GROMACS .gro file of C-alpha atoms in nm:
model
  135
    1UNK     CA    1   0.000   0.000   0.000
    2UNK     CA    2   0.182   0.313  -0.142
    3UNK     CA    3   0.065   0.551   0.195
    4UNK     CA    4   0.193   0.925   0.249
    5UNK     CA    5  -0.037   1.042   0.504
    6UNK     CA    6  -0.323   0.949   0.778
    7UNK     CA    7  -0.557   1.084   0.571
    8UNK     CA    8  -0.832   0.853   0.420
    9UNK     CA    9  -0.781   0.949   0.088
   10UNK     CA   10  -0.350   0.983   0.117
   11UNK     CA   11  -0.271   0.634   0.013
   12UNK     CA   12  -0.288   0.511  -0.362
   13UNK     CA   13  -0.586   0.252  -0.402
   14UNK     CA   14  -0.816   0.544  -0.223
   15UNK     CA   15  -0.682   0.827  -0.495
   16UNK     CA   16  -0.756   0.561  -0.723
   17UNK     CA   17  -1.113   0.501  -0.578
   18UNK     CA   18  -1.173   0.796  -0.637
   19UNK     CA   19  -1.055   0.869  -0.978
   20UNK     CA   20  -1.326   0.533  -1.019
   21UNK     CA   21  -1.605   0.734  -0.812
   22UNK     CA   22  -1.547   1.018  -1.061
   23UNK     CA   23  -1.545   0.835  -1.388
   24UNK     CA   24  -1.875   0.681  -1.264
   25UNK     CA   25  -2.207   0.846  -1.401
   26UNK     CA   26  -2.315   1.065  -1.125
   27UNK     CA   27  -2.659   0.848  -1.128
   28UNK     CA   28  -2.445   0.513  -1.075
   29UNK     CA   29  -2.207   0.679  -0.771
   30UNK     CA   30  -2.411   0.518  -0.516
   31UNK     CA   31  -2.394   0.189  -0.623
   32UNK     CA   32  -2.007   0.250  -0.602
   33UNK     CA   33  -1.985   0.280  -0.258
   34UNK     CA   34  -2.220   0.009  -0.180
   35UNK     CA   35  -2.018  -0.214  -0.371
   36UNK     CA   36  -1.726  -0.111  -0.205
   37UNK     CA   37  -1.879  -0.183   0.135
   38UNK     CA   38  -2.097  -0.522   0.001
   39UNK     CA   39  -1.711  -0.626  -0.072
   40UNK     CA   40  -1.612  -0.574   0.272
   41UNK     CA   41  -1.943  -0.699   0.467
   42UNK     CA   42  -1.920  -1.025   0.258
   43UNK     CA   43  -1.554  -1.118   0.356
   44UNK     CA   44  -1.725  -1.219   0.709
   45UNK     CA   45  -1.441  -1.353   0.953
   46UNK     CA   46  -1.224  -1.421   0.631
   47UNK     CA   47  -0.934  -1.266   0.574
   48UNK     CA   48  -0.985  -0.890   0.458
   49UNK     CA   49  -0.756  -0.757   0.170
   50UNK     CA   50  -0.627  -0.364   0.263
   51UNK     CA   51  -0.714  -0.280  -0.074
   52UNK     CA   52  -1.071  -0.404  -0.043
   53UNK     CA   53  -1.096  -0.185   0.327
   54UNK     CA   54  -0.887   0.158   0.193
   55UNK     CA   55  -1.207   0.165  -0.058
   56UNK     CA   56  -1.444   0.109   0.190
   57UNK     CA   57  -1.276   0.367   0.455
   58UNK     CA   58  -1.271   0.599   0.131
   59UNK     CA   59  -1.642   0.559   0.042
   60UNK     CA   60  -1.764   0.614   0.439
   61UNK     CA   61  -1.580   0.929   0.428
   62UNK     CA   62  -1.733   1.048   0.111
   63UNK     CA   63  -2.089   0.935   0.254
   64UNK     CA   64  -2.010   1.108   0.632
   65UNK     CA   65  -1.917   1.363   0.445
   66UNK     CA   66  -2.333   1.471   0.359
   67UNK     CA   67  -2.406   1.330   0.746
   68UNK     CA   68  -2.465   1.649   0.988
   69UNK     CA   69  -2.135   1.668   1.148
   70UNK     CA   70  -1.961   1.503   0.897
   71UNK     CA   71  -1.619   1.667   0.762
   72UNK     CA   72  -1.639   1.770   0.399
   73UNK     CA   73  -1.380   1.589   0.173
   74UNK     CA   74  -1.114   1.849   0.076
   75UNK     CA   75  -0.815   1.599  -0.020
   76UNK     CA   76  -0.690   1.647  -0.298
   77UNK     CA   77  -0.696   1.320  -0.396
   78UNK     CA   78  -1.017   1.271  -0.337
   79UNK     CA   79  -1.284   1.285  -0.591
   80UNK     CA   80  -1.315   1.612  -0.808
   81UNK     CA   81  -1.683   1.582  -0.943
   82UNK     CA   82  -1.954   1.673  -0.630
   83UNK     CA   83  -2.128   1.334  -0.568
   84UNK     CA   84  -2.530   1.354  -0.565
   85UNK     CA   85  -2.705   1.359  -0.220
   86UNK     CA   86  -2.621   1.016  -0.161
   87UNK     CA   87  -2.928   0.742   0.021
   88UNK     CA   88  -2.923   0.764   0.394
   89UNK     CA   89  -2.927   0.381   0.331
   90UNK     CA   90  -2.584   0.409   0.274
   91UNK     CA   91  -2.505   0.511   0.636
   92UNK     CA   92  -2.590   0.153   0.835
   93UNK     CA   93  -2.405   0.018   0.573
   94UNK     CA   94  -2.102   0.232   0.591
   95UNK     CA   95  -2.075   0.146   0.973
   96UNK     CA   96  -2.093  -0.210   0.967
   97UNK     CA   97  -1.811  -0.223   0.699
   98UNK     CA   98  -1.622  -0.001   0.888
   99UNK     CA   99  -1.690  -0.221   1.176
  100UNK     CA  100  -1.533  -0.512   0.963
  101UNK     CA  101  -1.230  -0.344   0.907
  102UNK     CA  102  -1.146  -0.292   1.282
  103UNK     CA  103  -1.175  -0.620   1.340
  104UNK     CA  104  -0.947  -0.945   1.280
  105UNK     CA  105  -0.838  -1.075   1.086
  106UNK     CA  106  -0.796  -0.748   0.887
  107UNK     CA  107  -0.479  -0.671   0.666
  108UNK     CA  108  -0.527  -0.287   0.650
  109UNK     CA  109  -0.555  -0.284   1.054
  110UNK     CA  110  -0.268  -0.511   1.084
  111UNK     CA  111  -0.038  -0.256   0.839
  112UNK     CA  112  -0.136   0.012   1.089
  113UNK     CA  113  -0.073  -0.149   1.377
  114UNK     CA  114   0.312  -0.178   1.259
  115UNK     CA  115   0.323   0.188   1.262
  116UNK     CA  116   0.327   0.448   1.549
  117UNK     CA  117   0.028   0.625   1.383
  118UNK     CA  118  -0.243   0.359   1.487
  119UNK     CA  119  -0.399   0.526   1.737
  120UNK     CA  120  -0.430   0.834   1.493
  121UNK     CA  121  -0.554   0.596   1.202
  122UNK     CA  122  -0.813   0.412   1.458
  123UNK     CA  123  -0.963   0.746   1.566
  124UNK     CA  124  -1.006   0.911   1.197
  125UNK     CA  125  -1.213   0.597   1.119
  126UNK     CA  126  -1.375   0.585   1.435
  127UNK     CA  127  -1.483   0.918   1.432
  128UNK     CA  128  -1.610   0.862   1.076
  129UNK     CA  129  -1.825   0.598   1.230
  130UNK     CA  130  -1.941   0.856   1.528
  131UNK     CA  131  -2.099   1.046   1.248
  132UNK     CA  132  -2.232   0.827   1.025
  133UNK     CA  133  -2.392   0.598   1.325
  134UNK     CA  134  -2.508   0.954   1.497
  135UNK     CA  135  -2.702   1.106   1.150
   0.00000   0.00000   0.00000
């Protein structure tokens, strides 16, 4: 995972994601990030790929960010077109994939645990679950 920052769009398969989101008919988004988490949810106790869960972590931001209290995306490597108002549907589903990815046996928790930024990593997606769980 080519990383550069704690952010959840400052690694390379999330600036990809969302180079994906944006090449996506604005109509079709949605379904995107659904996908993204479906992937994740459907792993169950499996083994979860970090590529799989930095697209996930991606797509909950981009949903939290239309969630009262939710931070607005400003990365710069995250997606350039304005998504739609996006289902609330997508919240519930959001959480429990992020839920997924805190848990074992998770690759993309494990690579953060080998760094001293965990804690920092943890709390961006926890708090990303605060607000998508609260709207």
């Amino acid at each position: 995972m080519g990383t550069w920052d704690i952010g959840h769009f400052d690694n390379d398969t999330a600036a990809d994601f969302s180079a994906a989101v944006d090449g996506t008919p604005a109509e079709e988004r949605a379904g995107v990030l659904l996908a993204s988490f479906r992937t994740v949810t459907g792993v169950g106790e499996e083994y979860l790929d970090s590529d799989e869960a930095v697209q996930a972590v991606a797509a909950a931001a981009l949903v939290a960010a239309q969630c009262p209290g939710g931070d607005p995306v400003t990365s710069a490597y995250g997606p350039k077109e304005p998504l739609p108002a996006l289902p609330v549907e997508l919240r519930p589903v959001a959480v429990e994939a992020l839920d997924r990815i805190l848990t074992e046996p998770s690759e993309l928790l494990e690579l953060w645990g080998e760094t001293r930024a965990v804690g920092e990593w943890k709390a961006g997606v926890q708090r990303l679950r605060a607000v998508l769980s609260g709207a």
